[in-house]
Coordinates of C-alpha atoms and ligand atoms in Angstrom, one line a residue:
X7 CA 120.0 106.9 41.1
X8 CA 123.3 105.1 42.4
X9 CA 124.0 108.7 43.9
X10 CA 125.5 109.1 46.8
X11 CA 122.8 111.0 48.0
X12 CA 120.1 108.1 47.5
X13 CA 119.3 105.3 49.6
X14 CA 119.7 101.9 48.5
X15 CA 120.2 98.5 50.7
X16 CA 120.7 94.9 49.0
X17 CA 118.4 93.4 51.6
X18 CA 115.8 95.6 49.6
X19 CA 116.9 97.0 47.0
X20 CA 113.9 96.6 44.7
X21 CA 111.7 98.6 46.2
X22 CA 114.8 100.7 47.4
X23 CA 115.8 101.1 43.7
X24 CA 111.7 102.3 42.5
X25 CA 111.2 104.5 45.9
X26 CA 114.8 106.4 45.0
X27 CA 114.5 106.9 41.6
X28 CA 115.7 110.5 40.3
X29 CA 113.7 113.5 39.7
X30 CA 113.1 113.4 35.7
X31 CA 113.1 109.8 35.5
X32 CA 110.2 108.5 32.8
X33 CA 108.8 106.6 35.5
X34 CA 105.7 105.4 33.5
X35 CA 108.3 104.3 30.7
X36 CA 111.3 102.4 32.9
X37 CA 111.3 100.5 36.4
X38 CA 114.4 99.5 38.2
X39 CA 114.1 95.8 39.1
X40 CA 117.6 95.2 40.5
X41 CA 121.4 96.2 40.6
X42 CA 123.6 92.5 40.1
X43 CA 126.4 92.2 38.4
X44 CA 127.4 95.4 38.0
X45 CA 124.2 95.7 36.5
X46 CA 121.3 97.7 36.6
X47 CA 118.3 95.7 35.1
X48 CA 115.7 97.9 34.2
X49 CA 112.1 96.5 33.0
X50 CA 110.9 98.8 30.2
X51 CA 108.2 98.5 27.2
X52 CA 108.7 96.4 24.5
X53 CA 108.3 99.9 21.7
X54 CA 110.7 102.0 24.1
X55 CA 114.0 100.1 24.5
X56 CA 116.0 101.8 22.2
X57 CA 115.1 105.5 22.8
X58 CA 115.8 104.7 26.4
X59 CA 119.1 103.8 27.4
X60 CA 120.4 106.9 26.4
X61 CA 117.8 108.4 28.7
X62 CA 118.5 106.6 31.7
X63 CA 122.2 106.3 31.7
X64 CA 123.3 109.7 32.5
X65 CA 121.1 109.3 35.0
X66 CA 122.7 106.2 36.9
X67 CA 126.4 107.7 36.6
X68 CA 126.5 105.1 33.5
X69 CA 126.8 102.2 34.8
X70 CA 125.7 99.7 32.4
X71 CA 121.9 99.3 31.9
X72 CA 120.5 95.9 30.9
X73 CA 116.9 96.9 29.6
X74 CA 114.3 93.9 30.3
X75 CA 111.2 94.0 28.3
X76 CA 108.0 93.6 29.8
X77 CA 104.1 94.7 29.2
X78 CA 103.4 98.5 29.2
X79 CA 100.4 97.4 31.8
X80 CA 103.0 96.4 34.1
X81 CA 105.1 98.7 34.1
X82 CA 102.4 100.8 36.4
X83 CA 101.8 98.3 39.1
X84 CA 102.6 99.7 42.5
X85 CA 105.7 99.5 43.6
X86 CA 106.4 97.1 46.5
X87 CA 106.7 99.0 49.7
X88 CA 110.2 99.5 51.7
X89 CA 110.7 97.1 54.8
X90 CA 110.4 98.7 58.4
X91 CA 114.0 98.8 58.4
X92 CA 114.4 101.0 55.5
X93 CA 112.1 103.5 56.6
X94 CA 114.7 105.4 58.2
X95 CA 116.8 105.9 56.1
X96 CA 114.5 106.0 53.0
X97 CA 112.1 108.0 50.9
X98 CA 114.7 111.2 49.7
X99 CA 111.6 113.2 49.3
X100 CA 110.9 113.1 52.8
X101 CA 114.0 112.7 55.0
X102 CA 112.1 114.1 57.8
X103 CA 109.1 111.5 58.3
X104 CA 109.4 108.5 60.8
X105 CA 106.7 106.4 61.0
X106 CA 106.4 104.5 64.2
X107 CA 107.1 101.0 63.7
X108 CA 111.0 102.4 62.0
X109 CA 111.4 104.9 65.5
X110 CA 110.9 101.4 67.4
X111 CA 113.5 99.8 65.4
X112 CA 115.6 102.5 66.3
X113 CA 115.1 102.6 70.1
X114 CA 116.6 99.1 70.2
X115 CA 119.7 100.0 69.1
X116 CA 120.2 101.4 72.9
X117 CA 120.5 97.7 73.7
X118 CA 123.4 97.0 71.2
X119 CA 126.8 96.5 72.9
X120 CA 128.6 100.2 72.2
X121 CA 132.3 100.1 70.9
X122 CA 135.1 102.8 70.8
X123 CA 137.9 102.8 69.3
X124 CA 140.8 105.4 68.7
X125 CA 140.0 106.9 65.2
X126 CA 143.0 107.8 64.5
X127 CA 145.2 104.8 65.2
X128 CA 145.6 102.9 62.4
X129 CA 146.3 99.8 63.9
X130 CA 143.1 100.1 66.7
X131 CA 141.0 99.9 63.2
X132 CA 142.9 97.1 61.3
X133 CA 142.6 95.1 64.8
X134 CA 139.2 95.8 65.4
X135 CA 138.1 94.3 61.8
X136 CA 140.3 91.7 62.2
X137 CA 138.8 91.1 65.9
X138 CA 135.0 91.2 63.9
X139 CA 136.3 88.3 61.5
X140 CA 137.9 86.6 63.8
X141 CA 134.6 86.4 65.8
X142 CA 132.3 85.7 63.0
X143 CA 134.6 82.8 61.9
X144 CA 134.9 81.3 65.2
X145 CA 131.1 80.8 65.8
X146 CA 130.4 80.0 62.1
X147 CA 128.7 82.9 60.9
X148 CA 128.1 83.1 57.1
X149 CA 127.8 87.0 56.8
X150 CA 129.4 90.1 58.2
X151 CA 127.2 93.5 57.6
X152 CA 127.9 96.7 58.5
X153 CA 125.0 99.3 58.3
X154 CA 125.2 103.1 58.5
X155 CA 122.5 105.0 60.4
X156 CA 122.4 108.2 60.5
X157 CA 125.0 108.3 63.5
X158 CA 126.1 105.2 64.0
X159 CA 127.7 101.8 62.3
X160 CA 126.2 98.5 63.1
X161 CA 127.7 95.3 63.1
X162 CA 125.3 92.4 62.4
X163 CA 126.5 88.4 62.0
X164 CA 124.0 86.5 60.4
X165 CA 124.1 83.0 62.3
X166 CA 122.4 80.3 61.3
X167 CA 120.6 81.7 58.8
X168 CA 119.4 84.8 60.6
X169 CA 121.1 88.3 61.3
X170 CA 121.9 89.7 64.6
X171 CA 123.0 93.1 65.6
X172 CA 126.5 92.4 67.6
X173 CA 128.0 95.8 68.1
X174 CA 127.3 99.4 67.4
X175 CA 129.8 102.3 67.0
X176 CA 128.5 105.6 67.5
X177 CA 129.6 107.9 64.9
X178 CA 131.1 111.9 65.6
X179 CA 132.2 114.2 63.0
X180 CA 135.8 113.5 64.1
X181 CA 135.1 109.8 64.5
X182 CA 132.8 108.6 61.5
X183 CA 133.5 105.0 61.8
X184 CA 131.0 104.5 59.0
X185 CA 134.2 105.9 56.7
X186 CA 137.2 104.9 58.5
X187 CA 135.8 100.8 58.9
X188 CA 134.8 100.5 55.5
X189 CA 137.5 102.4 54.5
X190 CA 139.6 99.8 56.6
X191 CA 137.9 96.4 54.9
X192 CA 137.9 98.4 51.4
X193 CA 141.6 98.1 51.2
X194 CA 142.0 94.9 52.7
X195 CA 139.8 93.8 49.6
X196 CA 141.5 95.8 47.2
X197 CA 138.6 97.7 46.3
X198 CA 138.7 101.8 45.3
X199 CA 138.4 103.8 48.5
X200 CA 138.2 106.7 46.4
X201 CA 134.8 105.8 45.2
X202 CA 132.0 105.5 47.2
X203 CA 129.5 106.3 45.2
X204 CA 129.0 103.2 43.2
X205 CA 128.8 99.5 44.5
X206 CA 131.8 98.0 44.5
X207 CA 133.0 94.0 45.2
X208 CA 135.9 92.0 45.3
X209 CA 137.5 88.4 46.7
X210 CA 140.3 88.3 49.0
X211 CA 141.8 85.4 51.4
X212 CA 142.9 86.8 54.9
X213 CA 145.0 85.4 58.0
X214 CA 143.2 86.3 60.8
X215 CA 144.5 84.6 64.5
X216 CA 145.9 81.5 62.7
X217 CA 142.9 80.9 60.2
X218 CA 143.0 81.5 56.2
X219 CA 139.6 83.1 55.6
X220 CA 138.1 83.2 52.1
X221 CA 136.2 86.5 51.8
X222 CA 133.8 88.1 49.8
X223 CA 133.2 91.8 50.0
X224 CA 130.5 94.1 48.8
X225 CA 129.6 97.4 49.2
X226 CA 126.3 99.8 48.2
X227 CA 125.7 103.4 48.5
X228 CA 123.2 104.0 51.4
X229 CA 122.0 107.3 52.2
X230 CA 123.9 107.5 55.6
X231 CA 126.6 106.3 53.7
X232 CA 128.1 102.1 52.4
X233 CA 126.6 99.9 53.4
X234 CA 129.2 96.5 53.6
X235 CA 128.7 92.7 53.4
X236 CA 131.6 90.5 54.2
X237 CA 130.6 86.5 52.8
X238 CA 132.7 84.2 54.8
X239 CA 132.9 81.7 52.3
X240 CA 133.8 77.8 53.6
X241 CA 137.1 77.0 53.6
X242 CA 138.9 73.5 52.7
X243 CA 139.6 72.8 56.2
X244 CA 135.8 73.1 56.9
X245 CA 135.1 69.9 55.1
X246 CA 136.8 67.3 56.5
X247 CA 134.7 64.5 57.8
X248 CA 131.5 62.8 56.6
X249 CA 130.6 62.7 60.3
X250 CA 131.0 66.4 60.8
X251 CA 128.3 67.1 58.3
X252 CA 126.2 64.9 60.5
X253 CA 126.1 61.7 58.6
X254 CA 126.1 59.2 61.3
X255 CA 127.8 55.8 61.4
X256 CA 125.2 53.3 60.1
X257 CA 125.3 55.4 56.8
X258 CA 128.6 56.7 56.5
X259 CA 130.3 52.5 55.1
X260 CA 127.3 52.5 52.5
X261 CA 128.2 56.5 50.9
X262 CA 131.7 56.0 50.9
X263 CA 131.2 52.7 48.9
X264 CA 129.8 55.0 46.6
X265 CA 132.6 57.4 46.1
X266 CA 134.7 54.4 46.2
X267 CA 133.3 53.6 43.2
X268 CA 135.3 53.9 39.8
X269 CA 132.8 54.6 37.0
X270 CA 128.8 55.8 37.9
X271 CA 127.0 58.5 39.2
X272 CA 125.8 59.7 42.6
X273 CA 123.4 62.9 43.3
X274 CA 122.8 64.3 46.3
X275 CA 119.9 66.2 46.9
X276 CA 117.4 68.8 48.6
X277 CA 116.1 72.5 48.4
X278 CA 118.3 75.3 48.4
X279 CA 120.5 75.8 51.3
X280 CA 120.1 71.9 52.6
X281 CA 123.6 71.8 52.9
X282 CA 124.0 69.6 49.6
X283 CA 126.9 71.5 48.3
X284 CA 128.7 71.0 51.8
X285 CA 128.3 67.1 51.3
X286 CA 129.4 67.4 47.6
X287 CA 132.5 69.3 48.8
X288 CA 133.5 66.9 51.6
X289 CA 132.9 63.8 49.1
X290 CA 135.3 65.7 46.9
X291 CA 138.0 66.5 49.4
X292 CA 137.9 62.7 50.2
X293 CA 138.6 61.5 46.8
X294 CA 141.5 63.8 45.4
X295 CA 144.5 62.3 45.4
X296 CA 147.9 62.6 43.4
X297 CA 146.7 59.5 41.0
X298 CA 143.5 61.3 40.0
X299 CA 142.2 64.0 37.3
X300 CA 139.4 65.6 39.1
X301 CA 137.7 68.2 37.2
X302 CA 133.9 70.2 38.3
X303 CA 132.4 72.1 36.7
X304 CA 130.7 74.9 39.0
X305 CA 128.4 78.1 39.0
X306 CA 129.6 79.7 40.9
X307 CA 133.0 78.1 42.1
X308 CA 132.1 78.4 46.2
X309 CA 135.4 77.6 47.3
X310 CA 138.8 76.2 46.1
X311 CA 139.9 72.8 46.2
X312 CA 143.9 72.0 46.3
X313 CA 144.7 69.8 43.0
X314 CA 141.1 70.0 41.6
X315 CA 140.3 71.7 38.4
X316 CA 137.8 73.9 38.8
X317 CA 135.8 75.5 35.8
X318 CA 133.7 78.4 36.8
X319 CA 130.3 78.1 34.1
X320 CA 130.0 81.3 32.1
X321 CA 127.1 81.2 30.3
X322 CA 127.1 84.6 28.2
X323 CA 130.4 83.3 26.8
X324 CA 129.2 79.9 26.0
X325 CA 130.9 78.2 29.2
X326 CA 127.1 76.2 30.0
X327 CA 127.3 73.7 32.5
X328 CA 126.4 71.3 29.5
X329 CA 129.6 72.9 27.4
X330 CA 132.0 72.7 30.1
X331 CA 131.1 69.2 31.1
X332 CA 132.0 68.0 26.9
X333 CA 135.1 69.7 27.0
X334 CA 135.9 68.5 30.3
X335 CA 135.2 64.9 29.1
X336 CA 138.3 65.3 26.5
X337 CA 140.7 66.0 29.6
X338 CA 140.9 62.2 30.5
X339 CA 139.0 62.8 33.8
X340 CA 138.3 60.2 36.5
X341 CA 136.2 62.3 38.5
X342 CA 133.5 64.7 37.4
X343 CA 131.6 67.0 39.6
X344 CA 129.0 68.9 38.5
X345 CA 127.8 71.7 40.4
X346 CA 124.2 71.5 39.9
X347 CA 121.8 69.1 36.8
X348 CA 119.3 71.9 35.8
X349 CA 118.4 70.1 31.9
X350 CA 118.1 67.8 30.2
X351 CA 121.2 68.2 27.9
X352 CA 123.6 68.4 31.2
X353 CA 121.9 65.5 32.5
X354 CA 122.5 63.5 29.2
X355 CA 125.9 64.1 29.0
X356 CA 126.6 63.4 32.7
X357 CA 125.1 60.2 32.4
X358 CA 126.9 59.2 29.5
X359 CA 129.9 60.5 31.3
X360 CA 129.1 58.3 34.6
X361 CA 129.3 54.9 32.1
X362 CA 131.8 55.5 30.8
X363 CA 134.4 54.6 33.2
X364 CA 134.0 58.3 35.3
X365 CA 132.3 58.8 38.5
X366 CA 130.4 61.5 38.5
X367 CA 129.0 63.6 41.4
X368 CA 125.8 65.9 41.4
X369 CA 123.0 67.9 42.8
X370 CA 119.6 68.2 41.9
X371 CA 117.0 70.2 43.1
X372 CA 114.6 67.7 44.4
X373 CA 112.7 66.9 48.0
X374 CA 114.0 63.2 48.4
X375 CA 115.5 60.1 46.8
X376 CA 112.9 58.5 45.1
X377 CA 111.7 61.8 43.7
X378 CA 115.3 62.3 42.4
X379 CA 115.5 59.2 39.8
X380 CA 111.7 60.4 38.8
X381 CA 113.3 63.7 37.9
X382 CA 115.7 62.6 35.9
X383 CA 113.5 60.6 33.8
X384 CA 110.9 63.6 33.5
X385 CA 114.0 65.8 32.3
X386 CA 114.2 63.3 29.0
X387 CA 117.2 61.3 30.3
X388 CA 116.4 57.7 28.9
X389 CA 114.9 55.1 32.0
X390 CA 117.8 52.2 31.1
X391 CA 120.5 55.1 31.0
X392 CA 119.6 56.6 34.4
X393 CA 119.2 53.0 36.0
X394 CA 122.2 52.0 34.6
X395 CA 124.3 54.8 35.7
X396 CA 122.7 55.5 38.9
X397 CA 124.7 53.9 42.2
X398 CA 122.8 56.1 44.7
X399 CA 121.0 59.5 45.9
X400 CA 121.4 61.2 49.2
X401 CA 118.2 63.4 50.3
X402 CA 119.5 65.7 53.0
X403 CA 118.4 68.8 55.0
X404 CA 119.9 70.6 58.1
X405 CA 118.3 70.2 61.3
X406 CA 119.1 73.0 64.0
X407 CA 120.8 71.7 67.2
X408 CA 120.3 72.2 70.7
X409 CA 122.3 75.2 72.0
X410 CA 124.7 73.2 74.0
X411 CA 124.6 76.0 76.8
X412 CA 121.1 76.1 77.7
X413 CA 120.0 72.4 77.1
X414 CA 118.1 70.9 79.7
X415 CA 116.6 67.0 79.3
X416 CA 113.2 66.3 79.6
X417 CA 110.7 63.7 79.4
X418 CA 108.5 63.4 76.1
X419 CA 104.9 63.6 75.9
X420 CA 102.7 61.1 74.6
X421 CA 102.4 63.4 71.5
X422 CA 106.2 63.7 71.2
X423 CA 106.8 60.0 71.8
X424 CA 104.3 59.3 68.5
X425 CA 105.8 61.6 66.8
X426 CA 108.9 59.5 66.8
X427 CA 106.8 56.4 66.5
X428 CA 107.9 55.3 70.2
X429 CA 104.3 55.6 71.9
X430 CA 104.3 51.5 71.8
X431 CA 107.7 51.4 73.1
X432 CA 107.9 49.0 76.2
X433 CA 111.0 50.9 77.1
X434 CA 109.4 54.7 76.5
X435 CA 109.3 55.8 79.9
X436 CA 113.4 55.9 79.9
X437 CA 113.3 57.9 76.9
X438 CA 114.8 61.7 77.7
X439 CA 115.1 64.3 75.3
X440 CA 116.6 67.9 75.4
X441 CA 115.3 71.0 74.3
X442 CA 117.2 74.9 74.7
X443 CA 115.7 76.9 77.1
X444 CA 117.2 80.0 75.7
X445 CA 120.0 81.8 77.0
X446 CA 122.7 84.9 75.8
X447 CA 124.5 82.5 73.4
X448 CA 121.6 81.1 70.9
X449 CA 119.8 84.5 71.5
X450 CA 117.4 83.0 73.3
X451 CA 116.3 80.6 70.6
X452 CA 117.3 77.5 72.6
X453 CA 119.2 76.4 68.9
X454 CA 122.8 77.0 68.2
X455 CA 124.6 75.7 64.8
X456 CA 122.8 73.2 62.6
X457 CA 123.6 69.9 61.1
X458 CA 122.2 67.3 58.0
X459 CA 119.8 64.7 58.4
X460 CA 120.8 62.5 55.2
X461 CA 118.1 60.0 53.7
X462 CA 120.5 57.6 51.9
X463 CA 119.3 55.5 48.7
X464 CA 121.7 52.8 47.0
X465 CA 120.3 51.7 43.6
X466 CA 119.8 48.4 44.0
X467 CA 118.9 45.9 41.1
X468 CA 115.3 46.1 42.2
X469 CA 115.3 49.5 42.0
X470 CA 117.2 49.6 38.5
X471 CA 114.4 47.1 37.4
X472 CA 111.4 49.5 38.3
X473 CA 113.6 52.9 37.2
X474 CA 113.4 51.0 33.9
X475 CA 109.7 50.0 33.9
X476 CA 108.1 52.6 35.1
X477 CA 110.1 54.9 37.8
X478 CA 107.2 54.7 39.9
X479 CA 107.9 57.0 43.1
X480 CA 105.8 54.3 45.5
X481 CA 107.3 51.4 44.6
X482 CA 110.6 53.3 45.1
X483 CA 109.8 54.2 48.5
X484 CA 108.2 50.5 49.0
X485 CA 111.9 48.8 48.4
X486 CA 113.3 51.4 50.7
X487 CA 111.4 50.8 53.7
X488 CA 111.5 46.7 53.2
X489 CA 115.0 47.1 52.8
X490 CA 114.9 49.4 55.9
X491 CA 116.9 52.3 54.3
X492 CA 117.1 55.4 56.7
X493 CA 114.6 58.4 55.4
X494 CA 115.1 62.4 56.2
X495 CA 112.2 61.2 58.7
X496 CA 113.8 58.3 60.8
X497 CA 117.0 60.0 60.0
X498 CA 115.7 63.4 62.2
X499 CA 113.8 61.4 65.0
X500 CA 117.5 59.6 65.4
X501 CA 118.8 62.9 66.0
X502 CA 116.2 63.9 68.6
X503 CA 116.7 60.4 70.3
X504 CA 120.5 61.5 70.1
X505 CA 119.2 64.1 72.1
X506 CA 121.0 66.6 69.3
X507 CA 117.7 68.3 68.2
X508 CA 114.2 68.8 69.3
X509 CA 110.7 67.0 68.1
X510 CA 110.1 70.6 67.2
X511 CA 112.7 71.0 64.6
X512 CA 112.4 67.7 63.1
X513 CA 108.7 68.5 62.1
X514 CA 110.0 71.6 60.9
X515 CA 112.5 69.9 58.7
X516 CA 111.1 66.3 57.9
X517 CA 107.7 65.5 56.9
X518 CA 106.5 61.7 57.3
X519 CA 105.1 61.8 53.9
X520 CA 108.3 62.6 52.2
Ligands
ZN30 ZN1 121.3 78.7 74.6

């Protein structure tokens, strides 16, 4: 099924996996859920598993198999259907058939800025993939992907969260650039260009025009041949400030007492991809010095830290996050960082950790401050322990800003204006906002780059008081806006007042309620 021959695609490799299954497969017996690493996970009945591994993996070149048991009802639920995208290149029984809505896809790739270069200058290629990093880096793209169609490569960044096609190289029998570019970026990863049949990944760090980029590179089989993601992953030198993160000034003097702090714990929270791992970074960077044994403990390490120990969790050899934070504990730390608090037993432990003369940094998966100590005491962690060791919780998001070329001011409406609770404002007629009109840059989104909107909570002895009692999430919220703490809320309609984002995007982001 990994053939060459077959078409597969991590943006949908599910149903990608199910729709290219080979001829002979016991499909009524095995379905492929997902290839991660360097895994295929298979969901099979409970009475079959044995007989069937040595079924399937002649089947899938044998590359390990991880068998995951499941009903026999349902194993025969439909299969979900490919995206639009995959149409294309799709469906091996029926290479031929286009439907309609893939052919449209397709015409749009006449509007994709065409590139040529010599295919058989050596150099020509190595600069034109360093000229793609380069360009990704420099306007903060996260992902590089290269696509094969079936006669042509596409570049696509994806920016702020979303993927656009930048360039597209036509492909010829002499010049297949869907070979000679990944070809290119295989060895600069030090992966086997010999093999293209299975997916492959590695790691590298590159100088590209002065920068050191940390890169992550994988690559899949596609039918039209490999397909190739490039992670940009954030470097040091991308977490310097507080303020860059978009902490502003009346918040930064209380969070940096925090860090400041020699024993305790602080947690920053949010949802995934709220930026909380930025913050947790840039606190980090700001409290390593030669004096200090900082130790995290990480799934998975995102990026390295000069003079910071960094142990990467490995759970299927006993390396919990719960595991490495005891052992980490007998290394006469003074800082702790802890990736992420996912149970109780972690929690427990990092707690005990924090009052114990370490400061401890975390995350946890949760919508705002208030809700955060709540959390902890529904995990099991003991009320007194968790108001004892608590010094405070940042809530944060990231708010898109306005594209900086396209901005235009404008005065609010009486709906805008009470949205950012300024409709009794004697001054309220001076008040101008901007908003992106769309233009080439922010592809026409009027948004380019985003930024946090923090909600920051010291735990005050009030609070500590209540935590003990009864962690009630209202009377939380009740000290916080007596003792006029900034929310996510006020925090966003700042940054609209700032003129930085858009009423729009802050109800987007930040709900009142919260
Ligand atoms: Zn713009």
């Amino acid at each position: 099924m990994i053939g060459e021959d077959k078409a597969l695609n991590s943006d949908y490799l599910d149903s990608q996996l199910v729709s290219s299954m080979k001829p002979g497969w016991p499909k009524e017996k095995a379905v492929p859920l997902v290839f991660a690493e360097k895994k295929l996970f298979v969901a099979c009945a409970i009475d079959e598993k044995d007989t069937l591994i040595e079924t399937l993996k002649p089947m899938v070149n044998n590359i390990p198999i991880e068998l995951m048991e499941v009903k026999k009802e349902s194993l025969n639920s439909p299969a979900p259907a490919p995206k639009q995208e995959a149409s294309a290149a799709a469906a091996p029984e029926a290479p031929k058939k286009k439907n309609t809505l893939g052919s449209e896809l397709l015409a749009t790739l006449d509007q994709i800025e065409s590139r040529s270069i010599n295919a058989t200058d050596e150099n020509a290629i190595g600069n034109e993939v360093k000229m793609l990093m380069a360009k990704a880096a420099k306007i903060g793209c996260s992902d590089i992907h290269f696509e094969p169609l079936e006669n042509a490569l596409i570049a696509r960044f994806r920016i702020d969260g979303v993927l656009r096609d930048i360039y597209k190289y036509p492909c010829t029998k002499q010049a297949d650039y869907r070979k000679i570019l990944i070809a290119r970026i295989k060895i600069i990863a030090d992966l086997n260009i010999a093999e293209s049949r299975i997916p492959q990944d590695g790691r590298v760090t590159e100088n590209v025009d002065g920068m050191k980029l940390d890169l992550r590179v994988s690559t899949l089989p596609c039918l039209h041949g490999e397909k190739c993601v490039i992670r940009l992953l954030p470097h040091e030198n991308s977490f310097l400030e507080l303020s860059d993160l978009g902490m502003t000034d009346d918040l930064i003097p209380e969070f940096e007492g925090w860090l400041g702090r020699s024993q305790g714990m602080v947690l920053i929270t949010g949802p995934t991809g709220s930026g909380k791992t930025s913050t947790l970074y840039t606190s980090l960077a700001k409290l390593v010095d030669t004096t200090k044994n900082v130790v995290t403990v990480e799934d998975p390490v995102e990026f390295q830290l000069a003079r910071v120990n960094q142990v990467q969790v490995n759970a299927k050899a006993g390396l919990t996050f719960a595991a490495g934070l005891r052992s980490i504990l007998r290394q006469d730390p003074d800082i702790v960082m802890i990736g992420e608090i996912r149970d109780r037993e972690t929690a427990e432990i990092a707690i005990k950790a924090s009052l114990t003369g370490h400061l401890v940094l975390s995350t946890l998966h949760t919508n705002g401050a208030a809700e955060t100590v709540v959390r902890l005491i529904d995990m099991g962690v003991e009320p007194y322990l968790a108001s004892s060791a608590l010094v405070g919780v940042a809530a944060q998001r990231l708010l898109r800003r306005v594209c900086k070329d396209c901005a235009e001011d404008y005065k609010p409406t009486e709906k805008e204006l009470k949205v950012l609770g300024k409709e009794n404002d004697p001054e309220k007629d001076k008040i101008i906002l901007s908003r992106g009109k769309g233009c080439q840059n922010c592809n026409n989104t009027g948004y380019s780059g985003r930024e946090g909107i923090f909600e920051v909570m010291p735990v005050n002895s009030e609070m500590k008081e209540i935590i003990q009692k009864n962690a009630d999430i209202e009377a939380i919220k009740a000290i916080m806006e007596r003792e006029n703490m900034t929310t996510l809320y006020d925090h966003a309609v700042k940054k609209v007042l700032m003129k930085k984002s858009t009423v729009e995007e802050l109800l987007r982001v930040a709900d009142k309620s919260d």
